[in-house]
């Protein structure tokens, strides 16, 4: 199956190689596992992060002394996040001279981290950097993550809408854009079916770093070591009919439920970037390049529509059309918003989340933006596609999208 679509002048320009390009020399992710149940339920986020940071440079035999800076997307960080990230980098064999920061732009944090590093390289501030993301929703997710907000700020309606539960924003999108429960369930079932088929065919193997993890059996309380090398939220045999039996989770007469929303998950991913000239000089592999990204704001009460507006914005920056893009990785926070984004843009669903999305695979908040890049590069190799876009909606009402080129 070849996915290389049109070759417009803008696309030809994007595909052209320049020594100043910001290139990806490695991209790696952990398996994505179910929060509180899966393979990483007893693994702290800083250890998960350490594994992928080490793999990012070891995979290409890069001396870690050459890594200048690291940015880590993390939405639910323990103790403010920066210290555990620093500790993870040190544990991963990265020297004390290498700086690090954490970033929280909700579900786009991993992509925001990659963008920060790419821009630092572009500006000549650094030569090598890692854009990464990590989330242990087992450890961070839940009521304790909700802040108490000033009453004065809450007098602004849009500000107050930022506190709406994500599931309610999904219901708002479904109601505002007439997306039926049946349409959402059909989309979600396809996500599971695509992911299950991809997993069976070994299509995730190249992007996943197998990790040995301690795991406590909830029945016997026995601690054992397990090899976590596949996404454990993917289920075979999911159909629209089986999803149709699930009860709505947020409203009595609603359409959003556990089977058509992203899973609560644990995982990490890391992307190592430099300039093409540097990669060539050191004989490093070039997997692809980061072209650019953009972020937009949307009404908080329908935050899920973010990709519908972020994607046209990033395409506008590059001069690309929707047809120039060979495939899309759009985060499936909820089927409602993913369907709205695809329909609003008029993208063929066969070009979206070819190996399934977050409904089937999971959505560790800070990790997803980096995970999508590793997955996108794998898909490009499998399909022959070259130009791909990653995108996601962002809690509190935003969307982010980025353009990448694969050079498989």
CSV table of C-alpha atoms in Angstrom, one decimal:
chain,number,residue,atom,x,y,z
A,1,UNK,CA,0.0,0.0,0.0
A,2,UNK,CA,1.6,3.2,-1.1
A,3,UNK,CA,0.4,6.4,0.4
A,4,UNK,CA,2.4,9.0,-1.5
A,5,UNK,CA,-0.2,11.4,-2.7
A,6,UNK,CA,0.3,14.6,-4.8
A,7,UNK,CA,3.5,16.3,-5.6
A,8,UNK,CA,2.7,20.0,-5.6
A,9,UNK,CA,5.4,22.7,-5.7
A,10,UNK,CA,5.0,23.2,-2.0
A,11,UNK,CA,5.4,19.5,-1.4
A,12,UNK,CA,8.4,19.3,-3.6
A,13,UNK,CA,9.9,22.2,-1.5
A,14,UNK,CA,9.2,20.3,1.7
A,15,UNK,CA,10.8,17.1,0.4
A,16,UNK,CA,13.9,19.0,-0.8
A,17,UNK,CA,17.0,18.5,1.5
A,18,UNK,CA,19.0,21.3,3.0
A,19,UNK,CA,21.9,21.3,5.4
A,20,UNK,CA,19.9,23.5,7.7
A,21,UNK,CA,17.0,21.1,8.0
A,22,UNK,CA,16.1,20.0,11.6
A,23,UNK,CA,16.3,16.2,11.3
A,24,UNK,CA,15.3,13.3,13.5
A,25,UNK,CA,18.1,10.8,14.1
A,26,UNK,CA,16.2,8.5,16.4
A,27,UNK,CA,12.7,8.2,17.7
A,28,UNK,CA,11.7,5.6,20.3
A,29,UNK,CA,8.7,4.9,22.6
A,30,UNK,CA,7.8,2.5,25.3
A,31,UNK,CA,4.8,0.3,25.0
A,32,UNK,CA,1.7,2.1,26.1
A,33,UNK,CA,0.1,0.3,29.0
A,34,UNK,CA,-3.2,0.6,30.9
A,35,UNK,CA,-3.2,2.9,33.9
A,36,UNK,CA,-3.5,1.1,37.3
A,37,UNK,CA,-3.7,-2.3,35.5
A,38,UNK,CA,-1.0,-2.6,32.8
A,39,UNK,CA,2.6,-3.5,32.5
A,40,UNK,CA,3.9,-0.1,33.9
A,41,UNK,CA,1.5,0.3,36.8
A,42,UNK,CA,4.3,-0.2,39.3
A,43,UNK,CA,6.9,1.8,37.3
A,44,UNK,CA,7.5,5.5,38.3
A,45,UNK,CA,7.5,8.0,35.4
A,46,UNK,CA,11.1,9.1,35.9
A,47,UNK,CA,12.3,5.5,35.4
A,48,UNK,CA,10.1,5.2,32.2
A,49,UNK,CA,11.6,8.4,31.0
A,50,UNK,CA,15.2,7.3,31.8
A,51,UNK,CA,14.7,4.2,29.6
A,52,UNK,CA,13.6,6.1,26.5
A,53,UNK,CA,16.2,8.9,27.0
A,54,UNK,CA,19.0,6.3,27.1
A,55,UNK,CA,17.6,4.4,24.1
A,56,UNK,CA,17.3,7.6,22.0
A,57,UNK,CA,21.1,8.1,22.0
A,58,UNK,CA,22.3,4.5,22.4
A,59,UNK,CA,20.3,3.4,19.3
A,60,UNK,CA,22.5,5.6,17.1
A,61,UNK,CA,25.7,5.3,19.3
A,62,UNK,CA,25.8,9.0,20.0
A,63,UNK,CA,28.1,10.1,22.8
A,64,UNK,CA,25.6,11.6,25.4
A,65,UNK,CA,28.1,14.4,26.1
A,66,UNK,CA,26.9,15.9,22.7
A,67,UNK,CA,23.3,16.3,23.9
A,68,UNK,CA,23.0,20.0,24.8
A,69,UNK,CA,19.4,20.2,26.1
A,70,UNK,CA,16.3,18.1,26.7
A,71,UNK,CA,12.7,19.1,26.9
A,72,UNK,CA,10.1,16.7,28.4
A,73,UNK,CA,6.3,17.0,28.1
A,74,UNK,CA,4.7,16.0,31.4
A,75,UNK,CA,1.2,16.9,32.4
A,76,UNK,CA,0.8,15.3,35.8
A,77,UNK,CA,4.3,15.7,37.2
A,78,UNK,CA,5.2,14.8,40.8
A,79,UNK,CA,6.7,17.7,42.7
A,80,UNK,CA,6.5,20.2,39.9
A,81,UNK,CA,8.1,17.8,37.4
A,82,UNK,CA,11.5,19.3,36.7
A,83,UNK,CA,13.5,17.5,39.4
A,84,UNK,CA,12.3,13.9,38.5
A,85,UNK,CA,13.0,14.7,34.8
A,86,UNK,CA,16.6,15.9,35.7
A,87,UNK,CA,17.1,12.7,37.8
A,88,UNK,CA,15.8,10.6,34.9
A,89,UNK,CA,18.4,12.2,32.5
A,90,UNK,CA,21.2,11.6,35.0
A,91,UNK,CA,20.1,8.0,35.5
A,92,UNK,CA,20.0,7.6,31.7
A,93,UNK,CA,23.8,8.3,31.5
A,94,UNK,CA,23.4,11.8,30.3
A,95,UNK,CA,26.1,14.1,31.8
A,96,UNK,CA,25.3,16.8,34.4
A,97,UNK,CA,26.3,19.4,31.8
A,98,UNK,CA,23.2,18.6,29.8
A,99,UNK,CA,20.2,20.9,30.7
A,100,UNK,CA,16.6,19.8,30.9
A,101,UNK,CA,13.2,21.3,31.4
A,102,UNK,CA,9.6,20.0,31.6
A,103,UNK,CA,6.7,21.4,29.6
A,104,UNK,CA,3.0,21.3,30.3
A,105,UNK,CA,0.7,22.1,27.4
A,106,UNK,CA,-1.7,19.4,28.3
A,107,UNK,CA,-2.1,16.7,25.6
A,108,UNK,CA,0.4,18.4,23.2
A,109,UNK,CA,3.2,18.5,25.7
A,110,UNK,CA,5.4,15.9,23.9
A,111,UNK,CA,5.0,17.8,20.6
A,112,UNK,CA,5.7,21.1,22.3
A,113,UNK,CA,8.9,19.6,23.7
A,114,UNK,CA,10.0,18.5,20.2
A,115,UNK,CA,9.2,22.0,18.9
A,116,UNK,CA,11.2,23.7,21.6
A,117,UNK,CA,14.3,21.6,20.8
A,118,UNK,CA,13.9,22.1,17.1
A,119,UNK,CA,13.6,25.8,17.5
A,120,UNK,CA,16.7,25.9,19.8
A,121,UNK,CA,18.7,24.0,17.1
A,122,UNK,CA,17.3,26.4,14.4
A,123,UNK,CA,18.4,29.4,16.4
A,124,UNK,CA,21.9,28.1,16.8
A,125,UNK,CA,21.6,27.8,20.6
A,126,UNK,CA,22.3,24.0,20.6
A,127,UNK,CA,23.5,21.3,18.3
A,128,UNK,CA,21.7,18.2,19.7
A,129,UNK,CA,18.6,17.9,21.8
A,130,UNK,CA,15.9,15.5,22.8
A,131,UNK,CA,12.2,16.3,22.7
A,132,UNK,CA,10.5,13.7,24.9
A,133,UNK,CA,7.2,13.0,26.8
A,134,UNK,CA,6.2,10.9,29.7
A,135,UNK,CA,3.1,10.2,31.7
A,136,UNK,CA,2.3,7.8,34.5
A,137,UNK,CA,-1.5,8.2,34.8
A,138,UNK,CA,-1.4,5.4,37.3
A,139,UNK,CA,0.5,7.8,39.6
A,140,UNK,CA,-0.8,11.2,38.7
A,141,UNK,CA,-4.3,11.0,37.3
A,142,UNK,CA,-7.4,11.6,39.4
A,143,UNK,CA,-9.2,14.1,41.6
A,144,UNK,CA,-6.0,15.2,43.2
A,145,UNK,CA,-4.8,16.7,39.9
A,146,UNK,CA,-7.6,19.3,40.0
A,147,UNK,CA,-6.6,22.8,41.2
A,148,UNK,CA,-8.8,25.2,43.2
A,149,UNK,CA,-9.3,28.5,41.3
A,150,UNK,CA,-9.9,32.1,42.3
A,151,UNK,CA,-13.6,33.0,42.3
A,152,UNK,CA,-12.8,36.3,40.6
A,153,UNK,CA,-11.2,34.4,37.6
A,154,UNK,CA,-14.2,32.1,37.4
A,155,UNK,CA,-16.5,35.1,36.7
A,156,UNK,CA,-15.2,34.9,33.1
A,157,UNK,CA,-17.3,32.2,31.4
A,158,UNK,CA,-14.6,30.9,29.1
A,159,UNK,CA,-12.2,30.6,32.1
A,160,UNK,CA,-14.8,28.7,34.0
A,161,UNK,CA,-15.3,26.4,31.0
A,162,UNK,CA,-11.7,25.4,31.3
A,163,UNK,CA,-12.7,23.3,34.4
A,164,UNK,CA,-15.4,21.3,32.5
A,165,UNK,CA,-14.6,17.6,32.7
A,166,UNK,CA,-13.1,16.4,29.4
A,167,UNK,CA,-16.0,14.0,28.9
A,168,UNK,CA,-18.5,16.8,29.0
A,169,UNK,CA,-16.5,18.7,26.4
A,170,UNK,CA,-16.8,15.6,24.3
A,171,UNK,CA,-20.6,15.6,24.8
A,172,UNK,CA,-20.6,19.2,23.8
A,173,UNK,CA,-18.7,18.5,20.5
A,174,UNK,CA,-21.1,15.6,19.7
A,175,UNK,CA,-24.2,17.8,20.3
A,176,UNK,CA,-22.8,20.9,18.5
A,177,UNK,CA,-21.7,19.0,15.4
A,178,UNK,CA,-24.5,16.3,15.3
A,179,UNK,CA,-22.1,13.4,15.7
A,180,UNK,CA,-24.3,10.4,16.7
A,181,UNK,CA,-23.4,7.7,19.2
A,182,UNK,CA,-23.4,5.2,16.2
A,183,UNK,CA,-20.9,7.2,14.3
A,184,UNK,CA,-18.6,7.5,17.3
A,185,UNK,CA,-18.8,3.8,18.1
A,186,UNK,CA,-18.1,2.9,14.4
A,187,UNK,CA,-15.0,5.2,14.5
A,188,UNK,CA,-13.8,3.7,17.8
A,189,UNK,CA,-14.3,0.1,16.6
A,190,UNK,CA,-12.2,0.9,13.5
A,191,UNK,CA,-9.5,2.3,15.8
A,192,UNK,CA,-9.4,-1.0,17.8
A,193,UNK,CA,-9.5,-3.1,14.6
A,194,UNK,CA,-6.7,-1.2,12.9
A,195,UNK,CA,-4.5,-1.3,16.1
A,196,UNK,CA,-5.2,-5.0,16.6
A,197,UNK,CA,-4.3,-5.9,13.0
A,198,UNK,CA,-1.1,-3.7,13.2
A,199,UNK,CA,-0.1,-5.3,16.5
A,200,UNK,CA,-0.6,-8.8,15.0
A,201,UNK,CA,1.4,-8.0,12.0
A,202,UNK,CA,4.3,-6.7,14.2
A,203,UNK,CA,3.9,-3.1,12.8
A,204,UNK,CA,4.7,-1.5,16.2
A,205,UNK,CA,7.8,-3.5,16.9
A,206,UNK,CA,10.3,-1.1,15.3
A,207,UNK,CA,9.1,1.9,17.4
A,208,UNK,CA,8.7,0.2,20.8
A,209,UNK,CA,11.6,-0.2,23.2
A,210,UNK,CA,11.2,-3.4,25.2
A,211,UNK,CA,11.5,-2.6,28.9
A,212,UNK,CA,11.9,-4.9,31.9
A,213,UNK,CA,9.6,-3.7,34.6
A,214,UNK,CA,8.7,-4.7,38.1
A,215,UNK,CA,5.0,-5.7,38.3
A,216,UNK,CA,3.0,-6.6,41.4
A,217,UNK,CA,0.3,-9.2,40.9
A,218,UNK,CA,-2.9,-7.6,42.3
A,219,UNK,CA,-4.2,-11.0,43.4
A,220,UNK,CA,-1.2,-12.6,45.0
A,221,UNK,CA,0.8,-9.3,45.8
A,222,UNK,CA,3.8,-11.2,44.4
A,223,UNK,CA,6.4,-8.9,42.7
A,224,UNK,CA,7.8,-10.2,39.5
A,225,UNK,CA,9.8,-8.9,36.6
A,226,UNK,CA,8.0,-8.7,33.3
A,227,UNK,CA,9.1,-7.7,29.8
A,228,UNK,CA,6.8,-4.9,28.5
A,229,UNK,CA,7.1,-4.8,24.8
A,230,UNK,CA,3.6,-4.3,23.4
A,231,UNK,CA,0.7,-2.0,24.0
A,232,UNK,CA,-1.6,-3.8,26.4
A,233,UNK,CA,-4.8,-1.7,25.9
A,234,UNK,CA,-5.3,-3.0,22.3
A,235,UNK,CA,-8.2,-5.5,22.1
A,236,UNK,CA,-9.2,-7.8,19.3
A,237,UNK,CA,-12.8,-8.3,18.3
A,238,UNK,CA,-14.2,-4.9,19.2
A,239,UNK,CA,-17.2,-4.0,17.0
A,240,UNK,CA,-19.7,-1.1,16.9
A,241,UNK,CA,-22.2,-3.6,18.3
A,242,UNK,CA,-20.0,-4.5,21.3
A,243,UNK,CA,-19.4,-0.8,22.0
A,244,UNK,CA,-23.1,-0.1,21.7
A,245,UNK,CA,-23.7,-2.1,24.9
A,246,UNK,CA,-21.6,0.3,27.0
A,247,UNK,CA,-23.3,2.9,29.2
A,248,UNK,CA,-22.6,6.6,28.7
A,249,UNK,CA,-20.0,7.8,31.2
A,250,UNK,CA,-20.7,11.5,31.6
A,251,UNK,CA,-24.4,12.1,30.9
A,252,UNK,CA,-27.4,9.9,31.3
A,253,UNK,CA,-28.4,10.4,27.7
A,254,UNK,CA,-24.8,11.0,26.4
A,255,UNK,CA,-22.8,9.3,23.8
A,256,UNK,CA,-19.3,9.3,25.2
A,257,UNK,CA,-18.3,6.1,27.1
A,258,UNK,CA,-15.2,4.1,28.1
A,259,UNK,CA,-15.0,2.4,24.7
A,260,UNK,CA,-15.0,5.5,22.5
A,261,UNK,CA,-12.7,7.6,24.6
A,262,UNK,CA,-8.9,7.5,24.9
A,263,UNK,CA,-7.6,5.1,27.5
A,264,UNK,CA,-5.9,6.2,30.8
A,265,UNK,CA,-2.3,5.1,30.2
A,266,UNK,CA,1.3,5.0,31.1
A,267,UNK,CA,4.2,5.5,28.6
A,268,UNK,CA,7.1,7.5,27.4
A,269,UNK,CA,8.7,8.5,24.1
A,270,UNK,CA,11.8,10.4,23.0
A,271,UNK,CA,13.0,12.1,19.7
A,272,UNK,CA,16.6,13.0,19.1
A,273,UNK,CA,17.1,16.0,16.9
A,274,UNK,CA,20.0,17.9,15.2
A,275,UNK,CA,20.8,19.8,12.0
A,276,UNK,CA,21.2,17.7,8.8
A,277,UNK,CA,24.8,19.1,8.4
A,278,UNK,CA,25.7,17.8,11.9
A,279,UNK,CA,24.1,14.4,11.3
A,280,UNK,CA,25.9,14.0,8.0
A,281,UNK,CA,29.2,15.1,9.6
A,282,UNK,CA,28.9,12.4,12.3
A,283,UNK,CA,27.5,9.8,10.0
A,284,UNK,CA,24.2,9.5,11.9
A,285,UNK,CA,21.1,8.0,10.4
A,286,UNK,CA,18.5,10.5,9.3
A,287,UNK,CA,14.9,9.1,9.8
A,288,UNK,CA,13.1,12.3,8.8
A,289,UNK,CA,12.8,16.0,9.5
A,290,UNK,CA,10.7,18.3,11.6
A,291,UNK,CA,9.2,21.0,9.3
A,292,UNK,CA,7.2,23.2,11.6
A,293,UNK,CA,4.3,23.3,14.1
A,294,UNK,CA,1.5,25.6,15.1
A,295,UNK,CA,-0.9,26.0,18.1
A,296,UNK,CA,-4.3,27.6,18.1
A,297,UNK,CA,-6.9,28.4,20.8
A,298,UNK,CA,-10.5,27.2,20.5
A,299,UNK,CA,-13.5,27.6,22.9
A,300,UNK,CA,-12.7,25.6,26.1
A,301,UNK,CA,-16.2,24.0,26.2
A,302,UNK,CA,-15.5,22.3,22.9
A,303,UNK,CA,-11.8,21.8,23.3
A,304,UNK,CA,-11.8,18.7,21.2
A,305,UNK,CA,-12.2,20.6,17.9
A,306,UNK,CA,-8.5,21.8,18.2
A,307,UNK,CA,-7.1,19.7,15.3
A,308,UNK,CA,-9.8,21.0,12.9
A,309,UNK,CA,-8.2,24.5,13.3
A,310,UNK,CA,-4.5,23.7,14.1
A,311,UNK,CA,-4.0,21.5,11.0
A,312,UNK,CA,-5.1,24.3,8.5
A,313,UNK,CA,-2.9,26.7,10.3
A,314,UNK,CA,0.3,24.6,10.1
A,315,UNK,CA,-0.5,23.7,6.4
A,316,UNK,CA,-0.8,27.5,5.8
A,317,UNK,CA,2.7,28.0,7.2
A,318,UNK,CA,4.1,25.5,4.8
A,319,UNK,CA,2.0,26.1,1.7
A,320,UNK,CA,0.8,22.5,1.7
A,321,UNK,CA,-2.7,21.4,0.9
A,322,UNK,CA,-4.6,18.7,2.7
A,323,UNK,CA,-4.0,16.5,-0.3
A,324,UNK,CA,-0.2,17.0,-0.1
A,325,UNK,CA,-0.2,15.2,3.2
A,326,UNK,CA,0.2,11.4,2.8
A,327,UNK,CA,-1.3,10.5,6.2
A,328,UNK,CA,-2.4,12.0,9.5
A,329,UNK,CA,-1.9,11.0,13.1
A,330,UNK,CA,-4.7,12.7,15.0
A,331,UNK,CA,-5.0,12.0,18.7
A,332,UNK,CA,-8.2,10.3,19.5
A,333,UNK,CA,-9.0,11.9,22.9
A,334,UNK,CA,-12.6,11.1,22.1
A,335,UNK,CA,-14.3,9.6,19.0
A,336,UNK,CA,-16.6,12.7,19.0
A,337,UNK,CA,-13.8,15.2,18.4
A,338,UNK,CA,-11.7,13.0,16.1
A,339,UNK,CA,-14.7,12.4,13.9
A,340,UNK,CA,-15.5,16.2,14.0
A,341,UNK,CA,-11.9,17.0,13.0
A,342,UNK,CA,-11.8,14.5,10.1
A,343,UNK,CA,-15.3,15.6,8.8
A,344,UNK,CA,-14.6,19.3,9.2
A,345,UNK,CA,-11.4,19.1,7.2
A,346,UNK,CA,-12.7,16.6,4.7
A,347,UNK,CA,-9.8,14.1,5.1
A,348,UNK,CA,-10.4,10.6,3.9
A,349,UNK,CA,-10.5,8.3,7.0
A,350,UNK,CA,-8.2,5.9,5.2
A,351,UNK,CA,-5.4,8.5,5.7
A,352,UNK,CA,-6.0,8.9,9.5
A,353,UNK,CA,-4.5,6.8,12.2
A,354,UNK,CA,-3.6,4.0,9.9
A,355,UNK,CA,-2.4,1.7,12.7
A,356,UNK,CA,-5.2,2.8,15.1
A,357,UNK,CA,-5.2,5.7,17.6
A,358,UNK,CA,-5.5,6.6,21.3
A,359,UNK,CA,-8.9,4.9,21.7
A,360,UNK,CA,-7.2,1.6,21.1
A,361,UNK,CA,-3.6,2.3,22.0
A,362,UNK,CA,-4.0,4.7,24.9
A,363,UNK,CA,-3.1,8.4,25.7
A,364,UNK,CA,-0.5,9.0,28.3
A,365,UNK,CA,-1.0,12.8,28.3
A,366,UNK,CA,2.5,14.2,28.1
A,367,UNK,CA,3.9,11.3,26.0
A,368,UNK,CA,1.4,11.3,23.1
A,369,UNK,CA,2.9,14.2,21.1
A,370,UNK,CA,6.3,12.4,21.0
A,371,UNK,CA,4.7,8.9,20.6
A,372,UNK,CA,2.9,10.0,17.5
A,373,UNK,CA,6.2,10.9,15.8
A,374,UNK,CA,7.7,7.5,16.4
A,375,UNK,CA,4.5,5.9,15.1
A,376,UNK,CA,4.3,8.2,12.1
A,377,UNK,CA,7.9,7.4,11.1
A,378,UNK,CA,7.0,3.7,11.3
A,379,UNK,CA,3.9,4.1,9.2
A,380,UNK,CA,5.8,6.1,6.6
A,381,UNK,CA,8.2,3.2,6.2
A,382,UNK,CA,5.4,0.7,6.0
A,383,UNK,CA,3.3,2.6,3.4
A,384,UNK,CA,5.8,4.6,1.4
A,385,UNK,CA,4.2,7.9,2.7
A,386,UNK,CA,6.6,10.8,3.0
A,387,UNK,CA,4.8,13.9,4.4
A,388,UNK,CA,2.7,13.4,7.6
A,389,UNK,CA,1.0,15.6,10.1
A,390,UNK,CA,0.5,14.9,13.8
A,391,UNK,CA,-2.2,16.7,15.7
A,392,UNK,CA,-4.1,16.7,19.0
A,393,UNK,CA,-6.7,18.7,20.9
A,394,UNK,CA,-5.6,20.2,24.2
A,395,UNK,CA,-7.5,20.4,27.5
A,396,UNK,CA,-8.6,24.0,28.2
A,397,UNK,CA,-9.3,24.7,24.5
A,398,UNK,CA,-6.4,24.5,22.1
A,399,UNK,CA,-5.1,22.4,19.2
A,400,UNK,CA,-1.6,21.7,18.0
A,401,UNK,CA,-0.3,20.3,14.7
A,402,UNK,CA,3.1,19.6,13.1
A,403,UNK,CA,4.4,18.6,9.7
A,404,UNK,CA,7.1,16.0,9.4
A,405,UNK,CA,8.9,14.3,6.5
A,406,UNK,CA,10.0,10.7,6.6
A,407,UNK,CA,13.3,9.9,4.8
A,408,UNK,CA,13.0,6.1,5.1
